[in-house]
């Protein structure tokens, strides 16, 4: 390990998913979680790895005007395509450069047609969100309220709207080299193969950590935590909610 983390008594890294792990979906971090992470950071190296862009993650994790990039040793937005180490940016890559404009337009046009014909209980706005390392697709739109998100999550659990959508796209664009990953309550991500959350692991290789622990809630196959959770480089921990994360951290690292 470099001298960057010489102050930590343990050469271990803890990486966390954001939605459903550090916070409730699209909600703010609680004082108890903030306190737990600050205590943890005195013992090990701490980072988050989320699928959302940095603006959204900052809204959720920022506390009392503090800079979220200074509260975590590693900050990985968009699965690590946007990355910071100790507040300093690391090199990034672009989804649109990988796919190409013409192929991207073809896929987006197909998605928009599919969405237009899709019968779901409500539709709001922002059905496709373009990000640096991926696109995010939502059958009801990202402008949905928290209650509307909860309602759709329950509806989708029964009717498998996102799973069916993903299956169609996997078949239609099989030659694009893309991964379609369901995450959060209302959407799924589309990104190049290998640009899932395991992409962030390549960002920390130079530190040669003894152990890398990952905590996430969407750890099932098809969930956006699955690849990093099951990766041989990590020790995966499946959690059900932020309170579950706190309980597990206290058992594993903060018991003394």
Coordinates of N, CA, C and O in Angstrom, one line a residue, residues 76-224:
X76 N -16.5 6.7 -6.3 CA -16.7 6.2 -7.6 C -18.2 6.4 -8.0 O -19.1 5.7 -7.5
X77 N -18.4 7.3 -8.9 CA -19.7 7.5 -9.5 C -19.7 6.8 -10.9 O -18.7 6.6 -11.5
X78 N -21.0 6.5 -11.4 CA -21.1 5.8 -12.6 C -20.2 4.6 -12.7 O -19.5 4.4 -13.7
X79 N -20.3 3.8 -11.6 CA -19.5 2.6 -11.6 C -18.0 2.7 -11.6 O -17.3 1.8 -11.7
X80 N -17.5 4.0 -11.4 CA -16.1 4.2 -11.4 C -15.6 4.9 -12.6 O -14.4 5.2 -12.7
X81 N -16.5 5.2 -13.6 CA -16.1 5.9 -14.8 C -15.7 7.3 -14.4 O -14.8 8.0 -15.0
X82 N -16.4 7.9 -13.4 CA -16.0 9.1 -12.7 C -15.5 8.8 -11.4 O -16.2 8.2 -10.6
X83 N -14.2 9.1 -11.2 CA -13.5 8.5 -10.0 C -12.6 9.6 -9.3 O -12.0 10.4 -10.0
X84 N -12.6 9.5 -8.0 CA -11.7 10.4 -7.2 C -11.0 9.6 -6.1 O -11.6 8.7 -5.5
X85 N -9.8 9.9 -5.9 CA -9.0 9.3 -4.8 C -8.5 10.4 -3.9 O -7.8 11.3 -4.3
X86 N -8.9 10.4 -2.6 CA -8.6 11.4 -1.7 C -8.9 12.8 -2.2 O -8.1 13.8 -2.1
X87 N -10.1 12.9 -2.9 CA -10.5 14.2 -3.5 C -9.9 14.6 -4.8 O -10.4 15.6 -5.3
X88 N -9.0 13.8 -5.3 CA -8.4 14.2 -6.6 C -8.9 13.3 -7.7 O -9.0 12.1 -7.5
X89 N -9.2 13.9 -8.9 CA -9.8 13.1 -10.0 C -8.8 12.1 -10.6 O -7.6 12.3 -10.7
X90 N -9.4 10.9 -11.0 CA -8.7 9.9 -11.7 C -9.1 10.0 -13.2 O -10.2 10.5 -13.5
X91 N -8.4 9.4 -14.1 CA -8.8 9.5 -15.6 C -10.2 8.8 -15.8 O -10.5 7.9 -15.1
X92 N -10.9 9.3 -16.7 CA -12.3 8.8 -17.0 C -12.4 8.4 -18.5 O -11.6 8.7 -19.3
X93 N -13.5 7.6 -18.7 CA -13.8 7.2 -20.1 C -15.3 7.6 -20.4 O -16.0 8.0 -19.6
X94 N -15.6 7.4 -21.7 CA -16.9 7.9 -22.2 C -17.7 6.8 -22.9 O -17.2 6.1 -23.7
X95 N -19.0 6.6 -22.5 CA -19.9 5.7 -23.1 C -20.1 6.0 -24.6 O -20.1 5.1 -25.4
X96 N -20.3 7.2 -24.9 CA -20.6 7.6 -26.3 C -19.5 7.3 -27.2 O -19.6 6.9 -28.4
X97 N -18.2 7.5 -26.7 CA -17.1 7.2 -27.5 C -17.0 5.7 -27.8 O -16.5 5.2 -28.9
X98 N -17.4 4.9 -26.8 CA -17.3 3.4 -27.0 C -18.3 2.9 -28.0 O -18.1 2.1 -28.8
X99 N -19.6 3.4 -27.8 CA -20.7 2.9 -28.7 C -20.7 3.5 -30.1 O -20.9 2.8 -31.1
X100 N -20.4 4.8 -30.2 CA -20.5 5.5 -31.5 C -21.8 6.1 -31.6 O -22.9 5.6 -31.2
X101 N -21.8 7.3 -32.2 CA -23.1 8.1 -32.3 C -24.2 7.4 -33.1 O -25.4 7.4 -32.7
X102 N -23.9 6.8 -34.2 CA -24.9 6.2 -35.1 C -25.6 5.0 -34.4 O -26.8 4.8 -34.4
X103 N -24.7 4.1 -33.8 CA -25.3 3.0 -33.1 C -26.1 3.4 -31.8 O -27.1 2.8 -31.5
X104 N -25.6 4.4 -31.2 CA -26.3 5.0 -30.0 C -27.7 5.5 -30.4 O -28.7 5.2 -29.7
X105 N -27.8 6.2 -31.5 CA -29.1 6.8 -31.9 C -30.0 5.6 -32.2 O -31.2 5.7 -31.9
X106 N -29.5 4.6 -32.9 CA -30.4 3.5 -33.2 C -31.0 2.8 -32.0 O -32.2 2.5 -31.9
X107 N -30.1 2.7 -30.9 CA -30.6 2.0 -29.7 C -31.6 3.0 -29.0 O -32.6 2.5 -28.5
X108 N -31.3 4.2 -28.9 CA -32.2 5.2 -28.2 C -33.5 5.3 -28.9 O -34.6 5.3 -28.2
X109 N -33.5 5.3 -30.2 CA -34.8 5.3 -30.9 C -35.6 4.1 -30.6 O -36.9 4.2 -30.4
X110 N -35.0 3.0 -30.6 CA -35.7 1.7 -30.3 C -36.3 1.8 -28.8 O -37.5 1.4 -28.6
X111 N -35.5 2.3 -27.9 CA -36.0 2.4 -26.5 C -37.2 3.3 -26.4 O -38.1 3.0 -25.7
X112 N -37.1 4.5 -27.1 CA -38.2 5.4 -27.0 C -39.5 4.9 -27.6 O -40.6 5.1 -27.1
X113 N -39.4 4.1 -28.7 CA -40.5 3.5 -29.3 C -41.1 2.4 -28.3 O -42.4 2.4 -28.1
X114 N -40.3 1.7 -27.7 CA -40.7 0.7 -26.7 C -41.4 1.3 -25.6 O -42.5 0.9 -25.1
X115 N -40.8 2.4 -25.0 CA -41.4 3.1 -23.9 C -42.8 3.7 -24.3 O -43.7 3.7 -23.5
X116 N -42.9 4.2 -25.5 CA -44.2 4.8 -26.0 C -45.3 3.8 -26.0 O -46.5 4.1 -25.7
X117 N -45.0 2.5 -26.3 CA -46.0 1.5 -26.3 C -46.2 0.7 -25.0 O -47.1 -0.1 -24.9
X118 N -45.4 1.1 -24.0 CA -45.4 0.4 -22.7 C -46.5 0.8 -21.9 O -46.7 2.0 -21.6
X119 N -47.3 -0.1 -21.4 CA -48.5 0.2 -20.5 C -48.1 0.0 -19.0 O -47.9 -1.1 -18.6
X120 N -47.8 1.1 -18.3 CA -47.5 1.0 -16.9 C -48.4 2.0 -16.2 O -49.0 2.9 -16.8
X121 N -48.6 1.9 -14.8 CA -49.6 2.7 -14.1 C -49.4 4.2 -14.3 O -50.4 4.9 -14.4
X122 N -48.2 4.7 -14.3 CA -48.0 6.1 -14.4 C -46.7 6.3 -15.3 O -45.9 5.4 -15.5
X123 N -46.6 7.5 -15.9 CA -45.4 7.9 -16.6 C -45.2 9.4 -16.3 O -46.1 10.2 -16.2
X124 N -43.9 9.7 -16.0 CA -43.6 11.1 -15.6 C -42.6 11.7 -16.6 O -43.0 12.0 -17.7
X125 N -41.4 11.9 -16.3 CA -40.5 12.5 -17.2 C -39.0 11.9 -17.0 O -38.7 11.3 -16.0
X126 N -38.2 12.2 -18.0 CA -36.8 11.8 -18.0 C -36.7 10.2 -18.0 O -36.4 9.6 -17.0
X127 N -37.1 9.7 -19.2 CA -37.1 8.2 -19.3 C -35.8 7.7 -19.7 O -35.5 6.5 -19.4
X128 N -34.9 8.5 -20.3 CA -33.5 8.1 -20.6 C -32.6 9.2 -20.1 O -32.8 10.3 -20.4
X129 N -31.7 8.8 -19.2 CA -30.7 9.8 -18.7 C -29.4 9.4 -19.2 O -28.9 8.3 -19.0
X130 N -28.8 10.3 -20.0 CA -27.4 10.1 -20.5 C -26.4 10.5 -19.5 O -26.4 11.6 -19.0
X131 N -25.5 9.6 -19.2 CA -24.4 9.8 -18.3 C -23.1 9.6 -19.0 O -23.0 9.0 -20.1
X132 N -22.0 9.9 -18.4 CA -20.7 9.7 -19.0 C -20.4 8.3 -19.3 O -19.9 8.0 -20.4
X133 N -20.7 7.4 -18.4 CA -20.3 6.0 -18.5 C -21.4 5.1 -18.9 O -21.2 3.8 -19.0
X134 N -22.6 5.6 -19.1 CA -23.7 4.7 -19.3 C -25.0 5.5 -19.7 O -24.9 6.7 -19.6
X135 N -26.1 4.8 -20.0 CA -27.4 5.4 -20.0 C -28.2 4.7 -18.9 O -28.0 3.5 -18.7
X136 N -29.2 5.5 -18.4 CA -30.1 4.9 -17.4 C -31.5 5.0 -18.0 O -31.9 6.1 -18.5
X137 N -32.2 3.9 -18.0 CA -33.6 3.9 -18.6 C -34.6 3.6 -17.5 O -34.5 2.6 -16.8
X138 N -35.7 4.4 -17.5 CA -36.7 4.2 -16.5 C -38.1 4.1 -17.2 O -38.5 5.1 -17.9
X139 N -38.8 3.0 -17.0 CA -40.1 2.9 -17.6 C -41.2 4.0 -17.2 O -42.1 4.3 -17.9
X140 N -41.0 4.5 -16.0 CA -41.9 5.5 -15.5 C -41.3 6.9 -15.5 O -42.0 7.9 -15.3
X141 N -40.0 7.0 -15.7 CA -39.4 8.3 -15.7 C -38.7 8.7 -14.4 O -39.3 8.4 -13.3
X142 N -37.5 9.3 -14.4 CA -36.8 9.5 -13.2 C -37.4 10.7 -12.4 O -37.0 10.9 -11.2
X143 N -38.4 11.4 -12.9 CA -39.0 12.5 -12.2 C -40.1 12.1 -11.2 O -40.7 12.9 -10.6
X144 N -40.3 10.8 -11.1 CA -41.3 10.3 -10.2 C -41.0 10.7 -8.8 O -39.8 10.8 -8.4
X145 N -42.0 10.8 -8.0 CA -41.8 11.2 -6.6 C -41.4 9.9 -5.8 O -41.4 8.8 -6.3
X146 N -41.0 10.1 -4.5 CA -40.5 8.9 -3.7 C -41.7 7.9 -3.6 O -41.4 6.7 -3.8
X147 N -42.9 8.4 -3.4 CA -44.0 7.5 -3.2 C -44.3 6.7 -4.6 O -44.6 5.5 -4.6
X148 N -44.2 7.5 -5.7 CA -44.4 6.8 -7.0 C -43.3 5.8 -7.3 O -43.6 4.8 -7.9
X149 N -42.1 6.1 -6.8 CA -41.0 5.1 -7.0 C -41.3 3.8 -6.2 O -41.1 2.7 -6.7
X150 N -41.8 4.0 -4.9 CA -42.1 2.8 -4.1 C -43.3 2.0 -4.7 O -43.2 0.8 -4.7
X151 N -44.3 2.7 -5.2 CA -45.4 2.0 -5.9 C -45.0 1.3 -7.1 O -45.4 0.1 -7.3
X152 N -44.1 1.9 -7.9 CA -43.6 1.2 -9.1 C -42.7 0.0 -8.8 O -42.8 -1.1 -9.4
X153 N -41.9 0.1 -7.7 CA -41.1 -1.0 -7.3 C -41.9 -2.2 -7.0 O -41.6 -3.3 -7.3
X154 N -43.0 -2.0 -6.2 CA -43.9 -3.1 -5.9 C -44.6 -3.6 -7.1 O -44.7 -4.9 -7.3
X155 N -45.0 -2.8 -8.0 CA -45.6 -3.2 -9.3 C -44.6 -4.0 -10.1 O -45.0 -5.1 -10.7
X156 N -43.4 -3.5 -10.2 CA -42.4 -4.2 -11.0 C -42.0 -5.6 -10.4 O -41.7 -6.5 -11.2
X157 N -42.0 -5.7 -9.1 CA -41.7 -6.9 -8.5 C -42.7 -8.0 -8.9 O -42.4 -9.2 -9.1
X158 N -44.0 -7.6 -9.2 CA -45.0 -8.5 -9.6 C -45.0 -8.7 -11.1 O -45.1 -9.9 -11.6
X159 N -44.9 -7.7 -11.9 CA -45.1 -7.7 -13.3 C -43.8 -7.8 -14.1 O -43.8 -8.0 -15.3
X160 N -42.6 -7.6 -13.5 CA -41.3 -7.8 -14.1 C -41.2 -6.9 -15.4 O -40.7 -7.4 -16.4
X161 N -41.6 -5.7 -15.3 CA -41.5 -4.8 -16.4 C -40.1 -4.6 -16.9 O -39.8 -4.7 -18.1
X162 N -39.2 -4.3 -15.9 CA -37.8 -4.0 -16.3 C -37.1 -5.2 -16.8 O -36.3 -5.2 -17.8
X163 N -37.4 -6.4 -16.2 CA -36.7 -7.6 -16.6 C -37.1 -8.0 -18.1 O -36.3 -8.4 -18.9
X164 N -38.4 -7.8 -18.4 CA -38.9 -8.0 -19.8 C -38.2 -7.0 -20.8 O -37.8 -7.4 -21.9
X165 N -38.1 -5.8 -20.4 CA -37.5 -4.7 -21.2 C -36.0 -5.1 -21.5 O -35.6 -5.0 -22.6
X166 N -35.3 -5.4 -20.4 CA -33.9 -5.8 -20.6 C -33.7 -7.0 -21.5 O -32.8 -7.0 -22.3
X167 N -34.6 -8.0 -21.4 CA -34.5 -9.2 -22.3 C -34.7 -8.8 -23.7 O -33.9 -9.3 -24.6
X168 N -35.6 -7.9 -24.0 CA -35.8 -7.5 -25.4 C -34.5 -6.7 -25.9 O -34.1 -7.0 -27.0
X169 N -34.0 -5.9 -25.1 CA -32.8 -5.1 -25.5 C -31.5 -6.0 -25.7 O -30.7 -5.8 -26.6
X170 N -31.4 -7.0 -24.8 CA -30.3 -7.9 -24.9 C -30.3 -8.7 -26.3 O -29.3 -8.9 -26.9
X171 N -31.5 -9.0 -26.7 CA -31.7 -9.7 -28.0 C -31.5 -8.8 -29.2 O -30.8 -9.1 -30.1
X172 N -32.1 -7.6 -29.1 CA -32.0 -6.7 -30.2 C -30.6 -6.1 -30.4 O -30.2 -5.9 -31.6
X173 N -29.9 -5.9 -29.4 CA -28.6 -5.3 -29.5 C -27.5 -6.2 -29.0 O -26.5 -5.7 -28.3
X174 N -27.6 -7.5 -29.3 CA -26.6 -8.5 -28.8 C -25.2 -8.2 -29.3 O -24.3 -8.6 -28.7
X175 N -25.1 -7.6 -30.4 CA -23.7 -7.3 -31.0 C -23.1 -6.0 -30.5 O -22.0 -5.7 -30.9
X176 N -23.7 -5.3 -29.6 CA -23.2 -4.0 -29.1 C -22.2 -4.2 -28.0 O -21.5 -3.2 -27.7
X177 N -22.1 -5.4 -27.4 CA -21.1 -5.6 -26.3 C -21.5 -4.8 -25.0 O -20.7 -4.2 -24.3
X178 N -22.8 -4.8 -24.7 CA -23.4 -4.0 -23.6 C -23.9 -4.9 -22.5 O -24.4 -6.0 -22.8
X179 N -23.9 -4.4 -21.3 CA -24.5 -5.0 -20.1 C -25.8 -4.2 -19.8 O -25.7 -3.0 -19.8
X180 N -26.9 -4.9 -19.4 CA -28.1 -4.3 -19.0 C -28.3 -4.7 -17.6 O -28.6 -5.9 -17.3
X181 N -28.3 -3.8 -16.7 CA -28.3 -4.1 -15.2 C -29.4 -3.4 -14.5 O -29.4 -2.1 -14.4
X182 N -30.3 -4.1 -13.9 CA -31.4 -3.6 -13.1 C -30.9 -3.1 -11.7 O -30.2 -3.8 -11.0
X183 N -31.2 -1.8 -11.4 CA -30.8 -1.3 -10.1 C -31.8 -0.3 -9.6 O -32.6 0.2 -10.3
X184 N -31.7 0.0 -8.3 CA -32.6 1.0 -7.7 C -34.1 0.5 -7.7 O -34.3 -0.7 -7.8
X185 N -35.0 1.4 -7.8 CA -36.4 1.1 -7.7 C -37.1 1.2 -9.1 O -38.1 0.5 -9.3
X186 N -36.6 2.0 -10.0 CA -37.4 2.4 -11.1 C -36.7 2.2 -12.5 O -37.3 2.6 -13.5
X187 N -35.5 1.8 -12.5 CA -34.7 1.9 -13.7 C -33.7 0.8 -13.9 O -33.6 -0.1 -13.1
X188 N -33.0 0.8 -15.1 CA -31.9 -0.1 -15.3 C -30.8 0.7 -16.0 O -31.1 1.6 -16.7
X189 N -29.6 0.2 -15.9 CA -28.4 0.8 -16.5 C -28.0 0.1 -17.7 O -28.1 -1.2 -17.8
X190 N -27.4 0.8 -18.7 CA -26.9 0.2 -19.9 C -25.4 0.7 -20.1 O -25.2 1.9 -20.1
X191 N -24.5 -0.2 -20.1 CA -23.1 0.2 -20.2 C -22.2 -0.9 -20.9 O -22.7 -2.1 -21.0
X192 N -21.1 -0.6 -21.4 CA -20.2 -1.6 -22.0 C -19.9 -2.7 -21.1 O -19.7 -2.5 -19.9
X193 N -19.7 -3.9 -21.6 CA -19.3 -5.1 -20.8 C -18.0 -4.8 -20.1 O -17.1 -4.3 -20.6
X194 N -18.0 -5.1 -18.8 CA -16.9 -4.8 -18.0 C -16.9 -3.4 -17.3 O -16.1 -3.1 -16.4
X195 N -17.9 -2.6 -17.7 CA -18.0 -1.3 -17.1 C -19.0 -1.3 -16.0 O -19.6 -0.3 -15.6
X196 N -19.3 -2.5 -15.4 CA -20.1 -2.6 -14.2 C -19.3 -2.1 -13.0 O -18.2 -1.5 -13.2
X197 N -19.8 -2.4 -11.8 CA -19.0 -1.9 -10.6 C -17.7 -2.5 -10.4 O -16.8 -1.9 -9.7
X198 N -17.4 -3.6 -11.1 CA -16.0 -4.2 -11.0 C -15.0 -3.3 -11.6 O -13.8 -3.4 -11.4
X199 N -15.5 -2.3 -12.5 CA -14.6 -1.4 -13.1 C -13.8 -0.6 -12.0 O -12.6 -0.3 -12.2
X200 N -14.5 -0.3 -10.9 CA -13.9 0.4 -9.8 C -12.7 -0.3 -9.2 O -11.8 0.3 -8.7
X201 N -12.8 -1.7 -9.2 CA -11.7 -2.5 -8.6 C -10.4 -2.2 -9.3 O -9.3 -2.3 -8.6
X202 N -10.4 -2.0 -10.6 CA -9.2 -1.7 -11.3 C -8.5 -0.4 -10.9 O -7.3 -0.2 -11.0
X203 N -9.4 0.5 -10.3 CA -8.9 1.8 -9.8 C -8.1 1.7 -8.5 O -7.4 2.7 -8.1
X204 N -8.2 0.6 -7.8 CA -7.6 0.4 -6.5 C -6.5 -0.6 -6.5 O -5.9 -0.9 -5.4
X205 N -6.2 -1.2 -7.6 CA -5.2 -2.3 -7.7 C -3.8 -1.9 -7.2 O -3.1 -2.7 -6.6
X206 N -3.5 -0.6 -7.4 CA -2.1 -0.1 -7.1 C -1.9 -0.1 -5.6 O -0.7 -0.1 -5.1
X207 N -3.0 -0.2 -4.8 CA -2.8 -0.2 -3.3 C -2.6 -1.6 -2.7 O -2.1 -1.7 -1.6
X208 N -2.9 -2.6 -3.5 CA -2.6 -4.0 -3.0 C -3.2 -4.2 -1.6 O -2.5 -4.7 -0.7
X209 N -4.5 -3.9 -1.5 CA -5.2 -4.1 -0.2 C -5.2 -5.6 0.2 O -5.3 -6.5 -0.7
X210 N -5.1 -5.9 1.5 CA -5.2 -7.3 1.9 C -6.6 -7.9 1.7 O -6.7 -9.0 1.3
X211 N -7.6 -7.0 1.9 CA -9.0 -7.5 1.7 C -9.8 -6.3 1.1 O -9.5 -5.1 1.5
X212 N -10.7 -6.6 0.2 CA -11.7 -5.6 -0.3 C -13.1 -6.1 0.0 O -13.5 -7.1 -0.5
X213 N -13.7 -5.4 0.9 CA -15.1 -5.8 1.3 C -16.1 -4.9 0.5 O -15.9 -3.7 0.5
X214 N -17.1 -5.6 -0.1 CA -18.1 -4.8 -0.8 C -19.5 -5.0 -0.1 O -19.8 -6.2 0.2
X215 N -20.2 -4.0 0.1 CA -21.6 -4.0 0.7 C -22.6 -3.5 -0.3 O -22.4 -2.4 -0.8
X216 N -23.6 -4.3 -0.6 CA -24.6 -3.9 -1.6 C -26.0 -4.6 -1.3 O -26.0 -5.6 -0.7
X217 N -27.0 -4.0 -1.9 CA -28.4 -4.7 -1.7 C -28.9 -5.4 -3.0 O -29.7 -6.3 -2.9
X218 N -28.4 -5.0 -4.2 CA -28.8 -5.6 -5.4 C -27.8 -6.6 -5.8 O -27.2 -6.5 -6.9
X219 N -27.6 -7.7 -5.0 CA -26.5 -8.6 -5.2 C -26.9 -9.9 -6.0 O -26.1 -10.7 -6.2
X220 N -28.2 -9.9 -6.3 CA -28.7 -11.1 -7.1 C -28.3 -11.0 -8.6 O -28.0 -9.9 -9.0
X221 N -28.3 -12.1 -9.3 CA -27.9 -12.1 -10.7 C -28.8 -11.1 -11.5 O -30.0 -11.3 -11.4
X222 N -28.3 -10.2 -12.2 CA -29.1 -9.2 -12.9 C -29.2 -7.9 -12.1 O -29.5 -6.8 -12.7
X223 N -28.9 -7.9 -10.8 CA -28.8 -6.7 -10.1 C -27.5 -5.9 -10.3 O -26.5 -6.6 -10.6
X224 N -27.5 -4.6 -10.1 CA -26.2 -3.9 -10.4 C -25.1 -4.0 -9.4 O -24.0 -3.4 -9.6

